[in-house]
N, CA, C and O atoms as CSV, one atom per row, in Angstrom:
chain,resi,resn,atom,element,x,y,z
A,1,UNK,N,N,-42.376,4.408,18.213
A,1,UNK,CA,C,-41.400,3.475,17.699
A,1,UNK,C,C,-41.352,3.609,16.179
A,1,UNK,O,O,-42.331,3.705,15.440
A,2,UNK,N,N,-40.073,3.600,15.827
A,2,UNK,CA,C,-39.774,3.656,14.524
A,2,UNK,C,C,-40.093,2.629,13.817
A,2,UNK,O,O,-40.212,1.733,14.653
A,3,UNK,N,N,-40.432,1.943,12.196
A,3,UNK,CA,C,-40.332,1.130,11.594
A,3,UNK,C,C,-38.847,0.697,11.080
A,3,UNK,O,O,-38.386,-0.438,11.202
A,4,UNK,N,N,-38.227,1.731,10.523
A,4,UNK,CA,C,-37.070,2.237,9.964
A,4,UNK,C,C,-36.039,3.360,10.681
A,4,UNK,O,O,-36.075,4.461,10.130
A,5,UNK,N,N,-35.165,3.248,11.782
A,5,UNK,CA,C,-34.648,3.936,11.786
A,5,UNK,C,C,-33.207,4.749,11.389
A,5,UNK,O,O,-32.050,4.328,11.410
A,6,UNK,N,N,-33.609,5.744,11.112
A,6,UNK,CA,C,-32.651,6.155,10.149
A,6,UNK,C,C,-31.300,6.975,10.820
A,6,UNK,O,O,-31.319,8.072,11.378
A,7,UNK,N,N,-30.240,6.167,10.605
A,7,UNK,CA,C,-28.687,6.307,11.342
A,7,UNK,C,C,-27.993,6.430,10.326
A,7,UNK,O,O,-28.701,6.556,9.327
A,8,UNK,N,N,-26.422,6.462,10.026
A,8,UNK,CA,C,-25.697,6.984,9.493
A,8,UNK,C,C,-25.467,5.290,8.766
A,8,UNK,O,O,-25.002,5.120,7.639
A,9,UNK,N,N,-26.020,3.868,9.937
A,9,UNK,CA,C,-25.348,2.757,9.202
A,9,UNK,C,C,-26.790,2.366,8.549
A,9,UNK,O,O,-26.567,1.460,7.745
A,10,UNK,N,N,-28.014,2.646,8.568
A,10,UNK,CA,C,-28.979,2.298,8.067
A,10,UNK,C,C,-28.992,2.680,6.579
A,10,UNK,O,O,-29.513,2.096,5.629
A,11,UNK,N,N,-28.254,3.859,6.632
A,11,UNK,CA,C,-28.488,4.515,5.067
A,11,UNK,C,C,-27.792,4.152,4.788
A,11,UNK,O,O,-27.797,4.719,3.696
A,12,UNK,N,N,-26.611,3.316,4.740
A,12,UNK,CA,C,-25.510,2.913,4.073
A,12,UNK,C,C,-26.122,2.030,3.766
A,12,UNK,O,O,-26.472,1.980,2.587
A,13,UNK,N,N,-26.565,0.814,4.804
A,13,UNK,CA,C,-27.606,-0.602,4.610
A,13,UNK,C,C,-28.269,-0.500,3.005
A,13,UNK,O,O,-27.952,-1.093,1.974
A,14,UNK,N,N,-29.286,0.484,3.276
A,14,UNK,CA,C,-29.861,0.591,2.372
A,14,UNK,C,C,-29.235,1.395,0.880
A,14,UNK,O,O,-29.806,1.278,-0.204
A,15,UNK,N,N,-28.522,1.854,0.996
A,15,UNK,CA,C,-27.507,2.092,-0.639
A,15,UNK,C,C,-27.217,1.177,-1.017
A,15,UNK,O,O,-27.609,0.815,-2.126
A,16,UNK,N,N,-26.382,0.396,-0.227
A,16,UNK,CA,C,-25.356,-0.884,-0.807
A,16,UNK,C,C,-26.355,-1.675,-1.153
A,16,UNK,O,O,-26.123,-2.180,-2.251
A,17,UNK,N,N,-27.839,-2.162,-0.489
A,17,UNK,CA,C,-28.629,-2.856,-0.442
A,17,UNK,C,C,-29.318,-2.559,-2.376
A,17,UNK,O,O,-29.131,-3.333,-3.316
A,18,UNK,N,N,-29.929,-1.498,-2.407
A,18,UNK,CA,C,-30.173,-1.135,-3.464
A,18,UNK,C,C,-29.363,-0.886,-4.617
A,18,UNK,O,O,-29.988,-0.678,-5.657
A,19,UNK,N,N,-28.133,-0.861,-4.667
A,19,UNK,CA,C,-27.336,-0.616,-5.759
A,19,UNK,C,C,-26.740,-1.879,-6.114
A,19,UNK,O,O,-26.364,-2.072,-7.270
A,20,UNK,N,N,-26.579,-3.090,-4.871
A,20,UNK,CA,C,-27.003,-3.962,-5.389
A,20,UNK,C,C,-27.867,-4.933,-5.915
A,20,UNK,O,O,-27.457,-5.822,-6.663
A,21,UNK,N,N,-29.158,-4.806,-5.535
A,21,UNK,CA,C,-30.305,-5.654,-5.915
A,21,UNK,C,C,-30.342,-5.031,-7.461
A,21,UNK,O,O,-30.479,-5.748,-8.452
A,22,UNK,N,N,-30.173,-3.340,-7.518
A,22,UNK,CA,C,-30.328,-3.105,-9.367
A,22,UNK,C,C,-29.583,-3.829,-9.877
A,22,UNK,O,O,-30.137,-4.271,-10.884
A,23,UNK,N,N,-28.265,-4.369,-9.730
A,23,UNK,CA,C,-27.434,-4.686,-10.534
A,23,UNK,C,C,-27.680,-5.912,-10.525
A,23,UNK,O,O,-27.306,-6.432,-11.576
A,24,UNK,N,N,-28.196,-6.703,-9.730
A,24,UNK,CA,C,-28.301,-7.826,-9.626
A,24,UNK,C,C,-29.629,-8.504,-10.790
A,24,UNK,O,O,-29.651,-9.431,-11.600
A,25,UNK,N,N,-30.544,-7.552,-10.369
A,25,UNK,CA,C,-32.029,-7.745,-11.490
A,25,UNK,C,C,-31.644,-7.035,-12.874
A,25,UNK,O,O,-32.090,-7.500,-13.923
A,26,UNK,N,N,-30.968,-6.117,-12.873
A,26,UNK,CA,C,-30.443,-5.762,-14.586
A,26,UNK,C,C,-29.393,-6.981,-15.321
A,26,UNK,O,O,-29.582,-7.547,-16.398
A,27,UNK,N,N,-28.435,-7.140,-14.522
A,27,UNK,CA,C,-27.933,-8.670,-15.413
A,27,UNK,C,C,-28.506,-9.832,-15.267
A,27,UNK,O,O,-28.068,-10.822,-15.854
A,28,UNK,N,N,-29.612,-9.884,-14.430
A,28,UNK,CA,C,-30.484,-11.017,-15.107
A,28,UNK,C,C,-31.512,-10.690,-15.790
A,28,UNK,O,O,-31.909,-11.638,-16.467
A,29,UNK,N,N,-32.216,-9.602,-15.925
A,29,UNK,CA,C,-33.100,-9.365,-17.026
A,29,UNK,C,C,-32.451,-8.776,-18.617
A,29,UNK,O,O,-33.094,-8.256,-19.529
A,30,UNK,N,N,-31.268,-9.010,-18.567
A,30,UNK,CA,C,-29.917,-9.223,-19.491
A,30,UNK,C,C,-30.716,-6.869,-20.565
A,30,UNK,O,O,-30.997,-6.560,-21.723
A,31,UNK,N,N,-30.694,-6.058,-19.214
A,31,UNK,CA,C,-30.627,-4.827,-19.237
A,31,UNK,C,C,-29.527,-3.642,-18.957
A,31,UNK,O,O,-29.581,-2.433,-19.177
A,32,UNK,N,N,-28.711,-4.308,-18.497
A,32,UNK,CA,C,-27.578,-4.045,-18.036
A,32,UNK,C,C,-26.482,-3.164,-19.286
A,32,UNK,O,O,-25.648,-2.279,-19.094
A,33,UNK,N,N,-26.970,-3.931,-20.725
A,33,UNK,CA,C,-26.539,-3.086,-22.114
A,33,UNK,C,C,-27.213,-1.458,-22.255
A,33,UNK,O,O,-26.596,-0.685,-22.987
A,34,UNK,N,N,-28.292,-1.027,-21.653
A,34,UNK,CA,C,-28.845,-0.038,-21.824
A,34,UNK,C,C,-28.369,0.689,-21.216
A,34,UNK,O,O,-27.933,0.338,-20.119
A,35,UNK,N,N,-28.204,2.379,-21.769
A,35,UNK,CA,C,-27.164,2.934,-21.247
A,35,UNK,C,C,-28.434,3.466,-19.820
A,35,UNK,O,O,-28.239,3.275,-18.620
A,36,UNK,N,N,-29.267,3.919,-20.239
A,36,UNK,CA,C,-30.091,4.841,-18.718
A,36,UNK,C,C,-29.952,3.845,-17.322
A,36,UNK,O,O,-29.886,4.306,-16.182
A,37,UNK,N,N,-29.931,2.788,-17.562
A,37,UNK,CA,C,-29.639,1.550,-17.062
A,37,UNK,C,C,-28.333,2.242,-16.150
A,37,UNK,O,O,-28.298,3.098,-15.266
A,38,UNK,N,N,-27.251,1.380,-16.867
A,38,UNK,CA,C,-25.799,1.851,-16.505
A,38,UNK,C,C,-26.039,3.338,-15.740
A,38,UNK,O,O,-25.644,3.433,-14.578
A,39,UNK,N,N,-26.690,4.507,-16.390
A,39,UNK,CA,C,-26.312,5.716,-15.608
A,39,UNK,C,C,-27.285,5.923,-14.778
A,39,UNK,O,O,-27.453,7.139,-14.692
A,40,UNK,N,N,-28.188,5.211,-13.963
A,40,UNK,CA,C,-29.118,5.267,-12.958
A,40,UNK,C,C,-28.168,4.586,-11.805
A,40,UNK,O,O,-27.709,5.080,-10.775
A,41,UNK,N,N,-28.031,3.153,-12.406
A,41,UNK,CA,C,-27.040,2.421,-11.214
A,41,UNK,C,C,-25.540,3.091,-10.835
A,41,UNK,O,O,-25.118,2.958,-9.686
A,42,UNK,N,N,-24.822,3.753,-11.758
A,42,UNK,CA,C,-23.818,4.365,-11.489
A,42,UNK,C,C,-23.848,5.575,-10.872
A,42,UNK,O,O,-22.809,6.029,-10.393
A,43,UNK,N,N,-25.185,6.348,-10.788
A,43,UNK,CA,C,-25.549,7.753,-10.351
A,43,UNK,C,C,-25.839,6.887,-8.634
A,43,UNK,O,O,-25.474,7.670,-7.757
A,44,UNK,N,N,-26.156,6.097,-8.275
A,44,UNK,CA,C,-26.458,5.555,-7.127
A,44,UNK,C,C,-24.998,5.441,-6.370
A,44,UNK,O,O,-24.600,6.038,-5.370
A,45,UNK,N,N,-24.376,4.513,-7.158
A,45,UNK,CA,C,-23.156,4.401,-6.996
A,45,UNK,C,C,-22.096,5.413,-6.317
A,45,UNK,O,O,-21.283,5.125,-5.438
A,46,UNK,N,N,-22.386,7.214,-7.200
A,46,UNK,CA,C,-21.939,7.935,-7.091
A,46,UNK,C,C,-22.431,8.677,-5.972
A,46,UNK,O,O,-21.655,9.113,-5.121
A,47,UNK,N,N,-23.907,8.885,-5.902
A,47,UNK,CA,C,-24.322,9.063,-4.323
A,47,UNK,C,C,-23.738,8.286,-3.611
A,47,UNK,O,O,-23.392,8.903,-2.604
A,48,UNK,N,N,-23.278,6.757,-3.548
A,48,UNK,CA,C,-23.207,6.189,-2.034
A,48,UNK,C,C,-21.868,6.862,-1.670
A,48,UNK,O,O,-21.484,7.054,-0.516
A,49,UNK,N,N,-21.164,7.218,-2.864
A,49,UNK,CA,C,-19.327,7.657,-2.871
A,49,UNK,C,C,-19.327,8.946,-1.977
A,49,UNK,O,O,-18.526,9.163,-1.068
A,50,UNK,N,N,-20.314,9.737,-2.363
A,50,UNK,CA,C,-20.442,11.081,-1.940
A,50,UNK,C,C,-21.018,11.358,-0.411
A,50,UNK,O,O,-20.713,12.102,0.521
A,51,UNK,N,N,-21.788,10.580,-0.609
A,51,UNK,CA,C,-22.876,10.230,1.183
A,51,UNK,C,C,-21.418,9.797,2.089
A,51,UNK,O,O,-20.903,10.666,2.792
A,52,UNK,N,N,-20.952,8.739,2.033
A,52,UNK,CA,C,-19.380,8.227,2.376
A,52,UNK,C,C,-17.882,9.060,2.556
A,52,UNK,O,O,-17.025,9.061,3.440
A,53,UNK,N,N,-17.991,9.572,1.604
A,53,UNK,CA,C,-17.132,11.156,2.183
A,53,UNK,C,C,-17.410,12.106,3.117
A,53,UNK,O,O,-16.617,12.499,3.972
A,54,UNK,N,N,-18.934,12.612,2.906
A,54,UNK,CA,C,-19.590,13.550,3.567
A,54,UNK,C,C,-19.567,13.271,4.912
A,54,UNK,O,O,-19.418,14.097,5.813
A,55,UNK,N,N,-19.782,11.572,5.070
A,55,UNK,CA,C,-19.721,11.269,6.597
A,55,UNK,C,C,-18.632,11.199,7.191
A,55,UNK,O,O,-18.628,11.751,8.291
A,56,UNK,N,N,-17.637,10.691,6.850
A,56,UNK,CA,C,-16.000,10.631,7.180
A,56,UNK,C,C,-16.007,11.803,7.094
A,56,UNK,O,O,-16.372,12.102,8.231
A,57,UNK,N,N,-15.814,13.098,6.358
A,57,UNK,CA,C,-15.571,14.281,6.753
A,57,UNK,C,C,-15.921,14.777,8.310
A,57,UNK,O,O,-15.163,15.185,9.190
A,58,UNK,N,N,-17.458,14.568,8.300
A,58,UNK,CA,C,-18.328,15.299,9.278
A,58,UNK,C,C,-17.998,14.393,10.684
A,58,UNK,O,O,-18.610,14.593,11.733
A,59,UNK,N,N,-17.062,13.490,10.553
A,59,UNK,CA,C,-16.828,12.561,12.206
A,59,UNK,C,C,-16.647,13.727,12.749
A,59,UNK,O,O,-16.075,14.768,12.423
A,60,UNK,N,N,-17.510,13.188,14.037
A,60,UNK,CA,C,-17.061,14.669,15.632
A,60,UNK,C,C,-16.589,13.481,16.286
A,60,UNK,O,O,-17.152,12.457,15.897
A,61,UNK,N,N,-15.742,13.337,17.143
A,61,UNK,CA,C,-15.084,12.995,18.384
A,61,UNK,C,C,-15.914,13.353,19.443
A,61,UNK,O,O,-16.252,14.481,19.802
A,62,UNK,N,N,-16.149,12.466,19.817
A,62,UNK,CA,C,-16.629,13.093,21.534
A,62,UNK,C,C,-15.867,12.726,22.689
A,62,UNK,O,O,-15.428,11.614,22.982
A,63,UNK,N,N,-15.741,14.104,23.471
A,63,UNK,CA,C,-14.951,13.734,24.610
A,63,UNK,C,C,-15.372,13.464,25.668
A,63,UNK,O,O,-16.577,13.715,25.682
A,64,UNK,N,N,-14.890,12.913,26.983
A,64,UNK,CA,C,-16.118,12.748,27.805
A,64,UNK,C,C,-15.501,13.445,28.935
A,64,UNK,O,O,-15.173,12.505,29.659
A,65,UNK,N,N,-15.230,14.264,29.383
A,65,UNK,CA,C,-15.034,15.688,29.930
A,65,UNK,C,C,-14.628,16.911,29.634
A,65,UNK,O,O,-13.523,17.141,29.143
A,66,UNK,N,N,-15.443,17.742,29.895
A,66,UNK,CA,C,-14.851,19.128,29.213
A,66,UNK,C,C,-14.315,19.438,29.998
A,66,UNK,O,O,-14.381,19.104,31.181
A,67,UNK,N,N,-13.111,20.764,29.037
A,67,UNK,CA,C,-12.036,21.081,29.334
A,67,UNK,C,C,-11.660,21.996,30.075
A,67,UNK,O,O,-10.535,22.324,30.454
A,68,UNK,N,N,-13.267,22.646,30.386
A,68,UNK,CA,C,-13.410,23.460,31.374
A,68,UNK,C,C,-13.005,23.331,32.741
A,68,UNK,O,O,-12.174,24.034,33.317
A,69,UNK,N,N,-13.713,22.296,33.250
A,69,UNK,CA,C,-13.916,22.170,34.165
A,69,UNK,C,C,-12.895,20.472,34.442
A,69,UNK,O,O,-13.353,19.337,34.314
A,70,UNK,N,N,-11.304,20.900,34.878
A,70,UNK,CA,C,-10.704,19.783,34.866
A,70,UNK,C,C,-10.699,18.898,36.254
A,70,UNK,O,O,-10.880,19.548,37.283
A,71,UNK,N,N,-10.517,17.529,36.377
A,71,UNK,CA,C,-10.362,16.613,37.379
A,71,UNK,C,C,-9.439,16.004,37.947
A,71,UNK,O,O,-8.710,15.189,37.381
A,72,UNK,N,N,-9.383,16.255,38.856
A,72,UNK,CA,C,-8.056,15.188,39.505
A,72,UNK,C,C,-7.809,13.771,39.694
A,72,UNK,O,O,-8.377,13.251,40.655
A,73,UNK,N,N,-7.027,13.005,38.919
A,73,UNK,CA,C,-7.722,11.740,39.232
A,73,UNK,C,C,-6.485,10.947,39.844
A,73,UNK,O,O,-6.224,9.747,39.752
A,74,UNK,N,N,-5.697,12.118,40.592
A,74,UNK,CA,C,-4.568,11.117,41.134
A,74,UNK,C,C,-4.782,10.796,42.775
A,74,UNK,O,O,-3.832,10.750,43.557
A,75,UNK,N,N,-5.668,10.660,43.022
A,75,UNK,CA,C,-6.181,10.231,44.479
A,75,UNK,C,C,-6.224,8.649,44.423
A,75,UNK,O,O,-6.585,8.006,45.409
């Protein structure tokens, strides 16, 4: 058994999860002016953009009979 298992919506969970908790603890520890700051959370940002394409690209369809081997289903 897994602790963490890792799916296509878990890793999203956890991006959005983390890119917001940084942003959330940088404008209250009033850090949010620092630029490494800004380009750590925005480099996250830019992974979740990229992870998010990659997956919408990569959708497979599944069919649930192949086309081989066709069925009659007018009985």
């Amino acid at each position: 058994m897994k602790l963490f298992p890792i799916s296509k919506n878990s890793l999203a969970l956890l991006f959005v999860a983390v890119i917001t908790f940084g942003f959330f603890t940088a404008g209250m520890f009033e850090v949010l002016d620092y630029f490494i700051i800004k380009a750590l959370l925005f480099t996250l940002f830019a992974g979740l953009l990229v992870l998010a394409f990659v997956q919408a690209l990569k959708n497979d369809t599944k069919k649930n009979r192949p086309e081989d081997e066709l069925q009659d289903d007018s009985n």
